[in-house]
Amino acid sequence: MHLNDTRLFNFGDSVYRAIERTAGLAIEVNPDELCAYFVNQLFDELENSKKLEDILDERDYKRYGPALSKKFDKSVDEITARDIVKEKNKWMQDLMEKGEMPTFVDAYLFNIARRQGKWLGGIEDMSDQAGLMEDLVDKSDIDYLLAGDSVAMESENKLGLDQLIDIYIDQDLTKIEAGYNSPSSAREKDLVLIKRNVKMARRIDSLTALRTMFLAIGAAHLPGDSGVIHLLQQRGFTVEPVFSSKKIAAKDYKFKEVQLPWVQVKDEQELYKVEMPANPASVKLMGMMEMKFLFDIFNMSGFCTMAVVNPGHTRNKDSLMSQLARRMFPGTNSTGPTSIVKDGIAGK
């Protein structure tokens, strides 16, 4: 489950023991690659996403366009498949923001292994997941968005998610598989699960040939004839369930950490050098200014650096900072920059 609901974080003692005893851990996608993708996606959104006119035929485009334009408060020719996906899953984003844990399940396990000094990686490439939800957008999604009472739909979605969480906690793979077996979900199952399952099984075979591995993937990838369990058995693996003697809440799990070094980061012109907890993504703003951006998926915090040469500027630092703040946070009341000192270095 790629969620941060605290109900999902009562792991069996065998889970923690397996992480401690294996040499490496991999989740579906390496978080560094995931974060770099989403950061660049933010700045390339309109360019890389399918437009509404690519999803609908001319008749439906004219029919749905005015209502969608009003809903999204933008011109109909600016509406993208990503807009549809984000709005449809807005309730899920709201739940993530209200979640008790700082990150989602697989990232939490990844971070435990990282803090224990394990080898880390991803089972898939980001390209295996990128754009999947957008490719599945069709007229039915638009009908759903425009159907009516968004509060009622959100309540219905949350109820469905609570039921799925109960199934997950019960470890009922049969019911998880049943959720993808309706005729209407056949295309989704093929794109989201089956094709990726085949690659996952091949990658798991390769990863485990090099070292002992703990591998964490979404539960829907496990069951059925096309599931990862069966595909690994076809490759000669013995796959057996492990039953824990007790459950341990995330807050109660203690382990010995290793000291993780920060990474030195500098821009292309070498105007500055800083350190960050991991390697950041490089983003070009307006095709000119280079920004280094790191999203720390383990505690949902961000690091961003950028250098701009502007020799003709005569304003003082406080004036520049105030102007920058107003542009970054328009419409808010700012008291101006606050002076800070970190390790003897003055900053704002």
Short mmCIF file of C-alpha atoms in Angstrom, two decimals:
data_model
loop_
_atom_site.label_atom_id
_atom_site.label_comp_id
_atom_site.label_asym_id
_atom_site.label_seq_id
_atom_site.Cartn_x
_atom_site.Cartn_y
_atom_site.Cartn_z
CA MET A 1 0.00 0.00 0.00
CA HIS A 2 1.53 3.28 -1.10
CA LEU A 3 -0.15 5.21 1.75
CA ASN A 4 0.84 6.84 5.05
CA ASP A 5 -2.15 5.67 7.10
CA THR A 6 -0.84 4.57 10.50
CA ARG A 7 -2.97 1.38 10.36
CA LEU A 8 -0.58 0.04 7.72
CA PHE A 9 2.56 0.47 9.83
CA ASN A 10 2.15 -2.43 12.27
CA PHE A 11 4.71 -4.75 10.69
CA GLY A 12 5.46 -8.29 11.73
CA ASP A 13 8.72 -8.81 13.59
CA SER A 14 9.85 -11.01 10.67
CA VAL A 15 9.69 -7.97 8.36
CA TYR A 16 12.18 -6.00 10.43
CA ARG A 17 14.37 -9.06 10.97
CA ALA A 18 14.50 -9.73 7.23
CA ILE A 19 15.61 -6.15 6.50
CA GLU A 20 18.33 -6.39 9.14
CA ARG A 21 19.65 -9.70 7.80
CA THR A 22 19.67 -8.96 4.06
CA ALA A 23 22.37 -7.04 2.20
CA GLY A 24 20.06 -4.84 0.16
CA LEU A 25 16.54 -3.49 -0.21
CA ALA A 26 14.60 -2.37 -3.25
CA ILE A 27 11.13 -0.92 -3.67
CA GLU A 28 9.30 -0.42 -6.97
CA VAL A 29 11.16 2.77 -7.94
CA ASN A 30 14.28 4.27 -6.35
CA PRO A 31 13.06 7.41 -4.49
CA ASP A 32 15.88 9.52 -5.99
CA GLU A 33 14.63 8.72 -9.49
CA LEU A 34 11.01 9.17 -8.42
CA CYS A 35 11.61 12.61 -6.92
CA ALA A 36 13.70 13.79 -9.87
CA TYR A 37 10.87 12.79 -12.21
CA PHE A 38 8.16 14.61 -10.26
CA VAL A 39 10.25 17.75 -9.81
CA ASN A 40 10.90 18.00 -13.54
CA GLN A 41 7.25 17.12 -14.21
CA LEU A 42 6.15 20.19 -12.24
CA PHE A 43 8.01 22.47 -14.64
CA ASP A 44 7.09 20.62 -17.84
CA GLU A 45 3.45 19.94 -17.01
CA LEU A 46 1.70 21.46 -20.01
CA GLU A 47 4.36 20.36 -22.46
CA ASN A 48 4.39 16.66 -21.51
CA SER A 49 0.77 15.90 -20.64
CA LYS A 50 -1.92 14.85 -23.07
CA LYS A 51 -4.44 17.59 -23.76
CA LEU A 52 -8.20 17.18 -23.46
CA GLU A 53 -8.50 17.25 -27.25
CA ASP A 54 -6.24 14.17 -27.39
CA ILE A 55 -8.62 12.24 -25.12
CA LEU A 56 -12.03 13.15 -26.56
CA ASP A 57 -13.43 13.18 -30.06
CA GLU A 58 -14.61 16.51 -31.48
CA ARG A 59 -18.23 16.03 -30.41
CA ASP A 60 -17.40 15.18 -26.78
CA TYR A 61 -14.75 17.92 -26.69
CA LYS A 62 -17.44 20.51 -27.44
CA ARG A 63 -19.89 18.85 -25.07
CA TYR A 64 -17.63 18.59 -22.03
CA GLY A 65 -15.33 21.55 -22.67
CA PRO A 66 -17.37 24.39 -21.09
CA ALA A 67 -18.12 22.46 -17.88
CA LEU A 68 -14.48 21.37 -17.46
CA SER A 69 -13.24 24.88 -18.20
CA LYS A 70 -15.46 26.18 -15.39
CA LYS A 71 -14.42 23.39 -13.01
CA PHE A 72 -10.67 23.91 -13.53
CA ASP A 73 -10.91 27.69 -14.01
CA LYS A 74 -8.77 27.58 -17.14
CA SER A 75 -9.23 27.64 -20.88
CA VAL A 76 -10.42 24.32 -22.31
CA ASP A 77 -7.36 24.07 -24.58
CA GLU A 78 -5.12 24.20 -21.48
CA ILE A 79 -6.81 21.26 -19.70
CA THR A 80 -4.65 18.12 -19.65
CA ALA A 81 -4.98 14.45 -18.73
CA ARG A 82 -2.92 15.23 -15.66
CA ASP A 83 -5.55 17.76 -14.55
CA ILE A 84 -8.19 15.01 -14.78
CA VAL A 85 -6.07 12.52 -12.81
CA LYS A 86 -5.19 15.07 -10.11
CA GLU A 87 -8.81 16.12 -9.64
CA LYS A 88 -10.08 12.55 -9.61
CA ASN A 89 -7.51 11.60 -6.96
CA LYS A 90 -7.67 14.83 -4.96
CA TRP A 91 -9.37 13.00 -2.09
CA MET A 92 -6.37 10.65 -1.94
CA GLN A 93 -3.95 13.59 -1.75
CA ASP A 94 -6.02 15.06 1.07
CA LEU A 95 -5.79 11.75 2.95
CA MET A 96 -2.01 11.69 2.47
CA GLU A 97 -1.76 15.20 3.91
CA LYS A 98 -3.80 14.12 6.94
CA GLY A 99 -1.89 10.84 7.36
CA GLU A 100 -0.18 10.24 10.68
CA MET A 101 3.10 8.91 9.25
CA PRO A 102 5.66 11.22 7.59
CA THR A 103 5.86 9.08 4.45
CA PHE A 104 4.22 6.08 2.77
CA VAL A 105 4.82 2.41 3.58
CA ASP A 106 7.44 1.42 1.00
CA ALA A 107 9.42 4.65 1.45
CA TYR A 108 9.38 4.05 5.22
CA LEU A 109 10.91 0.58 4.74
CA PHE A 110 13.41 2.01 2.24
CA ASN A 111 14.49 4.63 4.77
CA ILE A 112 15.03 1.99 7.48
CA ALA A 113 17.40 0.10 5.18
CA ARG A 114 19.09 3.36 4.16
CA ARG A 115 19.75 4.24 7.81
CA GLN A 116 21.20 0.77 8.34
CA GLY A 117 23.70 1.25 5.51
CA LYS A 118 22.16 -1.30 3.11
CA TRP A 119 22.51 -1.40 -0.67
CA LEU A 120 19.44 0.38 -2.10
CA GLY A 121 17.69 0.38 -5.44
CA GLY A 122 14.53 0.19 -7.50
CA ILE A 123 12.96 -2.86 -9.12
CA GLU A 124 11.51 -0.81 -11.96
CA ASP A 125 12.63 2.22 -13.95
CA MET A 126 10.63 5.42 -13.59
CA SER A 127 9.63 5.03 -17.23
CA ASP A 128 7.69 1.88 -16.28
CA GLN A 129 5.30 3.98 -14.18
CA ALA A 130 5.47 7.44 -15.73
CA GLY A 131 2.21 8.56 -17.31
CA LEU A 132 0.35 5.29 -16.62
CA MET A 133 -2.65 6.97 -15.00
CA GLU A 134 -2.81 9.60 -17.73
CA ASP A 135 -2.83 6.92 -20.44
CA LEU A 136 -5.90 5.38 -18.81
CA VAL A 137 -7.94 8.62 -18.77
CA ASP A 138 -11.04 8.45 -20.96
CA LYS A 139 -14.58 9.85 -21.18
CA SER A 140 -15.73 7.81 -18.17
CA ASP A 141 -13.34 9.76 -15.92
CA ILE A 142 -14.79 13.05 -17.14
CA ASP A 143 -18.34 11.78 -16.61
CA TYR A 144 -17.29 10.87 -13.07
CA LEU A 145 -15.85 14.33 -12.37
CA LEU A 146 -18.92 16.12 -13.66
CA ALA A 147 -21.45 13.71 -12.15
CA GLY A 148 -22.36 15.91 -9.21
CA ASP A 149 -21.78 15.87 -5.48
CA SER A 150 -18.00 15.84 -4.94
CA VAL A 151 -18.45 15.49 -1.15
CA ALA A 152 -20.52 12.33 -1.62
CA MET A 153 -17.96 10.92 -4.09
CA GLU A 154 -15.13 11.66 -1.67
CA SER A 155 -17.02 9.88 1.11
CA GLU A 156 -17.65 6.89 -1.16
CA ASN A 157 -13.97 6.74 -2.17
CA LYS A 158 -12.83 6.88 1.45
CA LEU A 159 -15.19 4.07 2.39
CA GLY A 160 -13.80 1.97 -0.44
CA LEU A 161 -10.26 2.72 0.66
CA ASP A 162 -11.07 1.74 4.26
CA GLN A 163 -12.37 -1.58 2.98
CA LEU A 164 -9.20 -2.09 0.95
CA ILE A 165 -7.04 -1.30 3.98
CA ASP A 166 -8.97 -3.94 5.97
CA ILE A 167 -8.32 -6.48 3.19
CA TYR A 168 -4.63 -5.54 3.20
CA ILE A 169 -4.34 -5.89 6.98
CA ASP A 170 -6.08 -9.30 6.74
CA GLN A 171 -3.46 -10.27 4.10
CA ASP A 172 -6.24 -11.53 1.82
CA LEU A 173 -4.61 -11.78 -1.62
CA THR A 174 -7.72 -13.40 -3.13
CA LYS A 175 -9.83 -10.30 -2.42
CA ILE A 176 -7.03 -8.00 -3.61
CA GLU A 177 -6.91 -9.89 -6.92
CA ALA A 178 -10.71 -9.79 -7.26
CA GLY A 179 -10.59 -6.00 -7.37
CA TYR A 180 -8.85 -6.13 -10.77
CA ASN A 181 -10.86 -8.94 -12.37
CA SER A 182 -13.92 -7.05 -13.66
CA PRO A 183 -14.21 -6.68 -17.47
CA SER A 184 -14.11 -2.89 -17.16
CA SER A 185 -10.68 -3.03 -15.51
CA ALA A 186 -9.06 -5.46 -18.00
CA ARG A 187 -7.08 -2.74 -19.80
CA GLU A 188 -6.04 -1.15 -16.52
CA LYS A 189 -4.92 -4.52 -15.17
CA ASP A 190 -2.83 -5.17 -18.28
CA LEU A 191 -1.12 -1.75 -18.17
CA VAL A 192 -0.79 -1.22 -14.42
CA LEU A 193 -0.10 -4.79 -13.31
CA ILE A 194 0.60 -7.57 -15.82
CA LYS A 195 3.22 -5.88 -18.02
CA ARG A 196 5.01 -4.51 -14.98
CA ASN A 197 4.78 -7.85 -13.14
CA VAL A 198 6.72 -9.58 -15.91
CA LYS A 199 9.51 -7.02 -15.69
CA MET A 200 9.47 -7.06 -11.88
CA ALA A 201 9.98 -10.84 -11.79
CA ARG A 202 12.90 -10.55 -14.24
CA ARG A 203 14.50 -7.72 -12.25
CA ILE A 204 14.00 -9.54 -8.91
CA ASP A 205 15.76 -12.57 -10.44
CA SER A 206 18.71 -10.33 -11.39
CA LEU A 207 18.85 -8.44 -8.08
CA THR A 208 18.79 -11.57 -5.93
CA ALA A 209 21.56 -13.14 -8.01
CA LEU A 210 23.92 -10.44 -6.72
CA ARG A 211 23.03 -10.24 -3.02
CA THR A 212 20.40 -11.17 -0.46
CA MET A 213 17.50 -8.78 -0.94
CA PHE A 214 14.40 -7.49 0.80
CA LEU A 215 11.92 -6.51 -1.93
CA ALA A 216 8.79 -4.41 -1.32
CA ILE A 217 6.14 -4.02 -4.02
CA GLY A 218 2.47 -3.04 -4.07
CA ALA A 219 0.21 -5.87 -2.84
CA ALA A 220 -1.84 -5.98 -6.07
CA HIS A 221 1.27 -7.21 -7.93
CA LEU A 222 1.44 -10.43 -5.89
CA PRO A 223 -1.60 -12.70 -6.56
CA GLY A 224 -2.90 -14.63 -9.56
CA ASP A 225 -1.45 -16.47 -12.55
CA SER A 226 0.12 -13.24 -13.81
CA GLY A 227 1.25 -12.14 -10.34
CA VAL A 228 4.85 -11.81 -9.23
CA ILE A 229 4.63 -14.82 -6.85
CA HIS A 230 3.64 -17.18 -9.69
CA LEU A 231 6.11 -15.61 -12.14
CA LEU A 232 8.97 -16.12 -9.67
CA GLN A 233 7.94 -19.73 -9.12
CA GLN A 234 8.11 -20.23 -12.89
CA ARG A 235 11.69 -18.95 -12.72
CA GLY A 236 12.58 -21.63 -10.18
CA PHE A 237 12.16 -19.65 -6.96
CA THR A 238 10.66 -21.23 -3.87
CA VAL A 239 8.14 -18.66 -2.64
CA GLU A 240 6.63 -19.23 0.78
CA PRO A 241 4.58 -17.02 3.14
CA VAL A 242 6.27 -15.95 6.37
CA PHE A 243 4.15 -15.63 9.50
CA SER A 244 5.33 -13.27 12.23
CA SER A 245 5.13 -14.08 15.91
CA LYS A 246 4.04 -10.54 16.77
CA LYS A 247 3.32 -7.11 15.28
CA ILE A 248 5.50 -4.11 16.05
CA ALA A 249 4.21 -0.55 15.64
CA ALA A 250 6.56 1.71 13.68
CA LYS A 251 7.11 4.00 16.69
CA ASP A 252 8.34 1.03 18.78
CA TYR A 253 10.93 -0.30 16.33
CA LYS A 254 14.52 0.53 17.32
CA PHE A 255 17.69 -0.28 15.40
CA LYS A 256 21.35 0.69 15.14
CA GLU A 257 21.91 3.46 12.61
CA VAL A 258 24.97 4.24 10.51
CA GLN A 259 26.13 7.81 9.92
CA LEU A 260 24.95 8.90 6.47
CA PRO A 261 27.18 11.46 4.71
CA TRP A 262 25.57 14.40 2.94
CA VAL A 263 26.29 14.98 -0.76
CA GLN A 264 28.17 18.03 -2.05
CA VAL A 265 26.14 19.89 -4.67
CA LYS A 266 27.29 22.66 -7.01
CA ASP A 267 25.74 24.40 -9.99
CA GLU A 268 27.05 24.25 -13.54
CA GLN A 269 28.80 27.64 -13.26
CA GLU A 270 30.25 26.71 -9.85
CA LEU A 271 28.80 29.85 -8.29
CA TYR A 272 28.11 27.96 -5.06
CA LYS A 273 28.68 24.69 -3.23
CA VAL A 274 26.24 23.26 -0.66
CA GLU A 275 25.49 19.91 0.94
CA MET A 276 22.19 18.01 0.75
CA PRO A 277 21.04 14.69 2.26
CA ALA A 278 21.02 13.04 -1.22
CA ASN A 279 21.56 13.82 -4.89
CA PRO A 280 19.12 16.51 -6.13
CA ALA A 281 17.39 16.77 -9.48
CA SER A 282 18.54 19.48 -11.90
CA VAL A 283 15.75 21.64 -13.27
CA LYS A 284 16.02 24.38 -15.90
CA LEU A 285 13.71 27.32 -15.24
CA MET A 286 12.52 28.96 -18.46
CA GLY A 287 15.34 27.11 -20.19
CA MET A 288 17.94 29.36 -18.55
CA MET A 289 18.38 29.19 -14.79
CA GLU A 290 19.50 25.94 -13.24
CA MET A 291 17.83 24.89 -10.01
CA LYS A 292 18.97 22.03 -7.80
CA PHE A 293 15.92 20.52 -6.12
CA LEU A 294 15.79 17.66 -3.64
CA PHE A 295 12.54 16.32 -2.26
CA ASP A 296 13.26 14.23 0.82
CA ILE A 297 10.55 11.60 0.50
CA PHE A 298 11.29 10.19 3.96
CA ASN A 299 10.14 13.23 5.89
CA MET A 300 8.39 15.20 3.11
CA SER A 301 10.74 18.18 3.19
CA GLY A 302 12.43 20.02 0.35
CA PHE A 303 15.82 21.54 -0.44
CA CYS A 304 16.25 23.99 -3.30
CA THR A 305 19.22 26.06 -4.48
CA MET A 306 19.67 28.49 -7.35
CA ALA A 307 22.18 31.20 -8.25
CA VAL A 308 21.29 34.22 -10.37
CA VAL A 309 23.94 36.71 -11.55
CA ASN A 310 22.51 40.23 -11.58
CA PRO A 311 25.44 42.71 -11.37
CA GLY A 312 23.32 45.78 -12.15
CA HIS A 313 21.15 45.38 -9.04
CA THR A 314 21.60 48.13 -6.46
CA ARG A 315 19.07 46.97 -3.86
CA ASN A 316 20.34 45.62 -0.56
CA LYS A 317 19.91 42.00 0.53
CA ASP A 318 16.82 42.61 2.65
CA SER A 319 15.11 44.39 -0.25
CA LEU A 320 15.93 41.52 -2.62
CA MET A 321 14.70 38.91 -0.13
CA SER A 322 11.43 40.79 0.43
CA GLN A 323 10.84 41.03 -3.31
CA LEU A 324 11.61 37.33 -3.72
CA ALA A 325 9.19 36.41 -0.90
CA ARG A 326 6.38 38.47 -2.44
CA ARG A 327 6.83 36.72 -5.78
CA MET A 328 6.99 33.24 -4.21
CA PHE A 329 4.01 33.78 -1.92
CA PRO A 330 1.70 36.29 -3.64
CA GLY A 331 -1.25 37.59 -1.67
CA THR A 332 0.22 36.76 1.74
CA ASN A 333 1.38 39.14 4.43
CA SER A 334 5.13 38.84 4.91
CA THR A 335 7.06 40.39 7.77
CA GLY A 336 10.21 40.32 5.66
CA PRO A 337 13.29 38.10 5.88
CA THR A 338 14.49 36.68 9.19
CA SER A 339 18.22 36.50 9.90
CA ILE A 340 19.63 33.08 10.81
CA VAL A 341 23.09 31.74 11.61
CA LYS A 342 23.97 28.12 10.91
CA ASP A 343 27.46 26.77 11.71
CA GLY A 344 28.80 30.32 11.79
CA ILE A 345 27.30 31.21 8.40
CA ALA A 346 24.79 34.07 8.25
CA GLY A 347 21.70 33.64 6.12
CA LYS A 348 18.11 34.79 5.57
#
